PDB file of C-alpha atoms in Angstrom:
ATOM      1  CA  MET A   1     -21.359  15.963  10.614  1.00 54.00           C
ATOM      2  CA  SER A   2     -18.874  13.242  11.412  1.00 64.00           C
ATOM      3  CA  LEU A   3     -18.913   9.581  10.489  1.00 66.00           C
ATOM      4  CA  PRO A   4     -19.387   6.946  13.179  1.00 72.00           C
ATOM      5  CA  ALA A   5     -16.054   5.563  14.399  1.00 70.00           C
ATOM      6  CA  SER A   6     -16.651   2.113  12.895  1.00 79.00           C
ATOM      7  CA  VAL A   7     -17.415   3.564   9.445  1.00 84.00           C
ATOM      8  CA  SER A   8     -14.310   5.742   9.442  1.00 84.00           C
ATOM      9  CA  ALA A   9     -12.239   2.772  10.678  1.00 85.00           C
ATOM     10  CA  TRP A  10     -13.511   0.614   7.801  1.00 89.00           C
ATOM     11  CA  LEU A  11     -12.774   3.424   5.324  1.00 90.00           C
ATOM     12  CA  LEU A  12      -9.206   3.496   6.674  1.00 89.00           C
ATOM     13  CA  VAL A  13      -9.001  -0.297   6.255  1.00 91.00           C
ATOM     14  CA  LEU A  14     -10.193   0.053   2.651  1.00 93.00           C
ATOM     15  CA  LEU A  15      -7.782   2.905   1.894  1.00 90.00           C
ATOM     16  CA  CYS A  16      -4.809   0.968   3.272  1.00 91.00           C
ATOM     17  CA  ALA A  17      -5.797  -2.297   1.556  1.00 92.00           C
ATOM     18  CA  VAL A  18      -6.197  -0.590  -1.832  1.00 92.00           C
ATOM     19  CA  SER A  19      -2.827   1.132  -1.368  1.00 89.00           C
ATOM     20  CA  GLY A  20      -1.251  -2.210  -0.446  1.00 89.00           C
ATOM     21  CA  ALA A  21      -2.803  -3.885  -3.496  1.00 90.00           C
ATOM     22  CA  TYR A  22      -1.535  -1.146  -5.811  1.00 88.00           C
ATOM     23  CA  CYS A  23       1.975  -1.462  -4.349  1.00 86.00           C
ATOM     24  CA  LEU A  24       1.801  -5.244  -4.726  1.00 86.00           C
ATOM     25  CA  GLY A  25       1.059  -4.708  -8.412  1.00 85.00           C
ATOM     26  CA  ARG A  26       4.202  -2.556  -8.682  1.00 82.00           C
ATOM     27  CA  VAL A  27       6.508  -5.180  -7.140  1.00 81.00           C
ATOM     28  CA  ARG A  28       7.655  -6.588 -10.496  1.00 75.00           C
ATOM     29  CA  ARG A  29       8.687  -3.144 -11.763  1.00 77.00           C
ATOM     30  CA  ALA A  30       9.956  -1.486  -8.591  1.00 72.00           C
ATOM     31  CA  GLY A  31      11.225  -4.395  -6.505  1.00 69.00           C
ATOM     32  CA  GLY A  32      11.991  -4.114  -2.793  1.00 66.00           C
ATOM     33  CA  ALA A  33      10.577  -0.656  -2.162  1.00 68.00           C
ATOM     34  CA  ALA A  34       7.185  -1.567  -3.606  1.00 78.00           C
ATOM     35  CA  ALA A  35       7.172  -4.856  -1.661  1.00 80.00           C
ATOM     36  CA  GLY A  36       7.846  -2.970   1.557  1.00 79.00           C
ATOM     37  CA  GLU A  37       5.073  -0.513   0.752  1.00 83.00           C
ATOM     38  CA  ALA A  38       2.672  -3.391   0.005  1.00 86.00           C
ATOM     39  CA  VAL A  39       3.464  -5.015   3.367  1.00 84.00           C
ATOM     40  CA  MET A  40       2.970  -1.644   5.035  1.00 86.00           C
ATOM     41  CA  GLY A  41      -0.388  -1.062   3.323  1.00 89.00           C
ATOM     42  CA  PHE A  42      -1.773  -4.503   4.151  1.00 90.00           C
ATOM     43  CA  GLY A  43      -0.396  -4.362   7.701  1.00 87.00           C
ATOM     44  CA  MET A  44      -1.967  -0.962   8.261  1.00 88.00           C
ATOM     45  CA  ALA A  45      -5.268  -2.342   6.953  1.00 89.00           C
ATOM     46  CA  LEU A  46      -5.086  -5.258   9.413  1.00 86.00           C
ATOM     47  CA  MET A  47      -4.197  -2.980  12.294  1.00 83.00           C
ATOM     48  CA  ALA A  48      -7.069  -0.621  11.491  1.00 83.00           C
ATOM     49  CA  VAL A  49      -9.762  -3.344  11.537  1.00 81.00           C
ATOM     50  CA  PRO A  50     -12.213  -2.139  14.215  1.00 75.00           C
ATOM     51  CA  LEU A  51     -13.264  -5.637  15.349  1.00 62.00           C
ATOM     52  CA  ARG A  52      -9.911  -6.318  17.008  1.00 51.00           C
ATOM     53  CA  GLN A  53      -9.895  -5.570  20.726  1.00 54.00           C
ATOM     54  CA  HIS A  54      -6.888  -4.174  22.590  1.00 51.00           C
ATOM     55  CA  GLY A  55      -4.700  -6.825  24.075  1.00 50.00           C
ATOM     56  CA  ASP A  56      -5.525  -9.594  21.553  1.00 56.00           C
ATOM     57  CA  GLY A  57      -2.316 -11.581  22.046  1.00 63.00           C
ATOM     58  CA  TRP A  58      -1.633 -13.323  18.750  1.00 72.00           C
ATOM     59  CA  GLN A  59      -2.710 -10.427  16.477  1.00 74.00           C
ATOM     60  CA  THR A  60      -0.574  -7.909  18.324  1.00 77.00           C
ATOM     61  CA  THR A  61       2.381 -10.290  18.377  1.00 82.00           C
ATOM     62  CA  ALA A  62       1.977 -11.263  14.711  1.00 84.00           C
ATOM     63  CA  LEU A  63       1.761  -7.641  13.556  1.00 84.00           C
ATOM     64  CA  GLY A  64       4.692  -6.684  15.762  1.00 87.00           C
ATOM     65  CA  LEU A  65       6.824  -9.467  14.268  1.00 89.00           C
ATOM     66  CA  VAL A  66       5.824  -8.620  10.690  1.00 88.00           C
ATOM     67  CA  PHE A  67       6.776  -4.990  11.192  1.00 90.00           C
ATOM     68  CA  CYS A  68      10.010  -5.875  12.980  1.00 93.00           C
ATOM     69  CA  ALA A  69      10.898  -7.911   9.874  1.00 91.00           C
ATOM     70  CA  ALA A  70       9.851  -4.978   7.678  1.00 88.00           C
ATOM     71  CA  ALA A  71      12.095  -2.668   9.741  1.00 91.00           C
ATOM     72  CA  LEU A  72      15.039  -5.031   9.254  1.00 93.00           C
ATOM     73  CA  HIS A  73      14.283  -5.129   5.519  1.00 86.00           C
ATOM     74  CA  ALA A  74      14.166  -1.311   5.389  1.00 87.00           C
ATOM     75  CA  LEU A  75      17.440  -1.179   7.300  1.00 92.00           C
ATOM     76  CA  TRP A  76      18.967  -3.489   4.685  1.00 90.00           C
ATOM     77  CA  LEU A  77      17.580  -1.303   1.852  1.00 85.00           C
ATOM     78  CA  LEU A  78      19.108   1.849   3.390  1.00 89.00           C
ATOM     79  CA  ARG A  79      22.331   1.016   1.567  1.00 89.00           C
ATOM     80  CA  ARG A  80      20.487   1.831  -1.703  1.00 85.00           C
ATOM     81  CA  GLY A  81      19.282   5.281  -0.760  1.00 82.00           C
ATOM     82  CA  ALA A  82      17.857   7.666   1.792  1.00 85.00           C
ATOM     83  CA  HIS A  83      14.250   7.081   0.659  1.00 77.00           C
ATOM     84  CA  HIS A  84      14.274   3.912   2.723  1.00 82.00           C
ATOM     85  CA  VAL A  85      14.636   5.931   5.938  1.00 92.00           C
ATOM     86  CA  HIS A  86      10.915   6.629   5.618  1.00 90.00           C
ATOM     87  CA  HIS A  87      10.234   2.888   5.310  1.00 87.00           C
ATOM     88  CA  LEU A  88      12.269   2.294   8.444  1.00 92.00           C
ATOM     89  CA  VAL A  89      10.387   5.012  10.339  1.00 95.00           C
ATOM     90  CA  GLY A  90       7.074   3.599   9.086  1.00 93.00           C
ATOM     91  CA  SER A  91       7.916   0.040  10.107  1.00 92.00           C
ATOM     92  CA  LEU A  92       9.119   1.119  13.539  1.00 95.00           C
ATOM     93  CA  THR A  93       5.989   3.258  13.959  1.00 95.00           C
ATOM     94  CA  MET A  94       3.842   0.225  13.211  1.00 92.00           C
ATOM     95  CA  VAL A  95       5.801  -1.831  15.770  1.00 92.00           C
ATOM     96  CA  TYR A  96       5.242   0.968  18.293  1.00 93.00           C
ATOM     97  CA  MET A  97       1.493   1.069  17.578  1.00 90.00           C
ATOM     98  CA  ALA A  98       1.213  -2.737  17.782  1.00 86.00           C
ATOM     99  CA  VAL A  99       2.955  -2.707  21.171  1.00 86.00           C
ATOM    100  CA  ALA A 100       0.831   0.229  22.343  1.00 86.00           C
ATOM    101  CA  ALA A 101      -2.331  -1.598  21.233  1.00 78.00           C
ATOM    102  CA  GLY A 102      -1.218  -4.770  22.998  1.00 74.00           C
ATOM    103  CA  TYR A 103      -0.516  -3.022  26.272  1.00 67.00           C
ATOM    104  CA  GLY A 104      -2.825  -0.056  25.774  1.00 59.00           C
ATOM    105  CA  SER A 105      -5.888  -1.286  27.618  1.00 52.00           C
ATOM    106  CA  GLY A 106      -5.829   0.590  30.874  1.00 48.00           C
ATOM    107  CA  HIS A 107      -2.408   2.163  30.209  1.00 51.00           C
ATOM    108  CA  GLY A 108      -3.200   4.749  27.546  1.00 63.00           C
ATOM    109  CA  GLY A 109      -2.064   4.708  23.938  1.00 71.00           C
ATOM    110  CA  GLY A 110       1.702   4.767  24.174  1.00 85.00           C
ATOM    111  CA  LEU A 111       4.229   7.396  25.143  1.00 91.00           C
ATOM    112  CA  PRO A 112       2.758  10.869  24.545  1.00 92.00           C
ATOM    113  CA  ALA A 113       6.100  12.468  23.597  1.00 95.00           C
ATOM    114  CA  LEU A 114       6.942   9.748  21.063  1.00 95.00           C
ATOM    115  CA  THR A 115       3.408   9.797  19.670  1.00 95.00           C
ATOM    116  CA  GLY A 116       3.702  13.592  19.313  1.00 95.00           C
ATOM    117  CA  VAL A 117       7.004  13.355  17.440  1.00 96.00           C
ATOM    118  CA  LEU A 118       5.540  10.726  15.108  1.00 97.00           C
ATOM    119  CA  LEU A 119       2.446  12.875  14.558  1.00 96.00           C
ATOM    120  CA  LEU A 120       4.668  15.804  13.560  1.00 97.00           C
ATOM    121  CA  TYR A 121       6.698  13.585  11.226  1.00 97.00           C
ATOM    122  CA  TYR A 122       3.632  12.193   9.454  1.00 97.00           C
ATOM    123  CA  ALA A 123       1.865  15.566   9.322  1.00 97.00           C
ATOM    124  CA  GLY A 124       4.951  16.985   7.596  1.00 97.00           C
ATOM    125  CA  TYR A 125       5.164  13.946   5.309  1.00 95.00           C
ATOM    126  CA  VAL A 126       1.511  14.334   4.287  1.00 95.00           C
ATOM    127  CA  VAL A 127       1.763  18.085   3.686  1.00 96.00           C
ATOM    128  CA  LEU A 128       4.978  17.700   1.678  1.00 94.00           C
ATOM    129  CA  GLY A 129       3.628  14.692  -0.241  1.00 92.00           C
ATOM    130  CA  GLY A 130       0.413  16.521  -1.056  1.00 91.00           C
ATOM    131  CA  ALA A 131       2.305  19.575  -2.260  1.00 92.00           C
ATOM    132  CA  ARG A 132       4.546  17.417  -4.466  1.00 88.00           C
ATOM    133  CA  LEU A 133       1.562  15.578  -5.870  1.00 84.00           C
ATOM    134  CA  ILE A 134      -0.239  18.802  -6.685  1.00 86.00           C
ATOM    135  CA  THR A 135       2.774  20.404  -8.365  1.00 84.00           C
ATOM    136  CA  THR A 136       3.639  17.218 -10.284  1.00 71.00           C
ATOM    137  CA  GLY A 137       0.027  16.762 -11.376  1.00 58.00           C
ATOM    138  CA  ALA A 138      -0.109  20.359 -12.604  1.00 54.00           C
ATOM    139  CA  THR A 139       2.950  19.904 -14.802  1.00 54.00           C
ATOM    140  CA  THR A 140       2.251  16.442 -16.210  1.00 53.00           C
ATOM    141  CA  GLY A 141      -1.537  16.396 -16.367  1.00 52.00           C
ATOM    142  CA  PRO A 142      -3.852  13.695 -15.083  1.00 51.00           C
ATOM    143  CA  ALA A 143      -3.079  10.004 -15.369  1.00 48.00           C
ATOM    144  CA  LEU A 144      -4.741   8.526 -18.435  1.00 45.00           C
ATOM    145  CA  ARG A 145      -5.609   4.945 -19.215  1.00 46.00           C
ATOM    146  CA  HIS A 146      -4.106   3.641 -22.475  1.00 45.00           C
ATOM    147  CA  ALA A 147      -5.837   1.113 -24.707  1.00 44.00           C
ATOM    148  CA  SER A 148      -3.306  -1.442 -23.427  1.00 44.00           C
ATOM    149  CA  GLY A 149      -4.794  -1.054 -19.960  1.00 47.00           C
ATOM    150  CA  ALA A 150      -1.629   0.485 -18.477  1.00 48.00           C
ATOM    151  CA  TRP A 151      -1.767   3.740 -16.581  1.00 45.00           C
ATOM    152  CA  SER A 152       0.316   6.630 -17.744  1.00 43.00           C
ATOM    153  CA  GLY A 153       1.391   8.838 -14.903  1.00 48.00           C
ATOM    154  CA  SER A 154       2.171   5.873 -12.672  1.00 71.00           C
ATOM    155  CA  ALA A 155       4.597   8.106 -10.784  1.00 77.00           C
ATOM    156  CA  GLU A 156       1.617  10.229  -9.729  1.00 79.00           C
ATOM    157  CA  LEU A 157      -0.316   7.133  -8.679  1.00 80.00           C
ATOM    158  CA  THR A 158       2.672   5.945  -6.662  1.00 80.00           C
ATOM    159  CA  ARG A 159       2.888   9.337  -4.948  1.00 84.00           C
ATOM    160  CA  ALA A 160      -0.861   9.260  -4.291  1.00 85.00           C
ATOM    161  CA  CYS A 161      -0.533   5.761  -2.825  1.00 85.00           C
ATOM    162  CA  ARG A 162       2.282   6.896  -0.523  1.00 85.00           C
ATOM    163  CA  LEU A 163       0.266   9.967   0.450  1.00 91.00           C
ATOM    164  CA  ALA A 164      -2.754   7.788   1.256  1.00 90.00           C
ATOM    165  CA  MET A 165      -0.641   5.539   3.467  1.00 90.00           C
ATOM    166  CA  GLY A 166       0.876   8.593   5.169  1.00 93.00           C
ATOM    167  CA  MET A 167      -2.609   9.913   5.886  1.00 93.00           C
ATOM    168  CA  GLY A 168      -3.598   6.485   7.169  1.00 91.00           C
ATOM    169  CA  MET A 169      -0.613   6.425   9.488  1.00 93.00           C
ATOM    170  CA  LEU A 170      -1.485   9.923  10.708  1.00 93.00           C
ATOM    171  CA  ALA A 171      -5.085   8.848  11.366  1.00 90.00           C
ATOM    172  CA  MET A 172      -3.969   5.752  13.275  1.00 90.00           C
ATOM    173  CA  LEU A 173      -1.587   7.804  15.418  1.00 92.00           C
ATOM    174  CA  LEU A 174      -4.338  10.332  16.128  1.00 90.00           C
ATOM    175  CA  ALA A 175      -6.595   7.478  17.229  1.00 85.00           C
ATOM    176  CA  MET A 176      -4.054   6.244  19.821  1.00 80.00           C
TER     177      MET A 176
END
């Protein structure tokens, strides 16, 4: 039995918003990478809202501009390490989906070959991220809450957050 499209869309919005909120909470400790992930999570949540119709001018333009800025930020962060390549790919993917949503009514959901390549990338990212999360969780145990209120195992939560956003991206690409 499958969920109605609007319910699954709202679950995706919730998943992305919670991931964005968690990343926003990490900004003080992790800096630029966490800020980029927070923008990505909240942007994905906005893009997944099922009430928005294709071709809504200002929303498509606003999201496109936000993700263009995020891509430039990821490009700037590339000088710190290769991990930011994923942020760049994610930001550019969101720009692509915003453009495809803006022009998609009557023209399909983007370029099939590019969508296919992005689907392969995110499927690999999700499988690899899930495998890493499982093997890390097996060696370090579950995250526990201390009396201070802080989570131990925050590395696992960060990986789970990234995995959730990767799955969200995969779901949005599949919906194109």
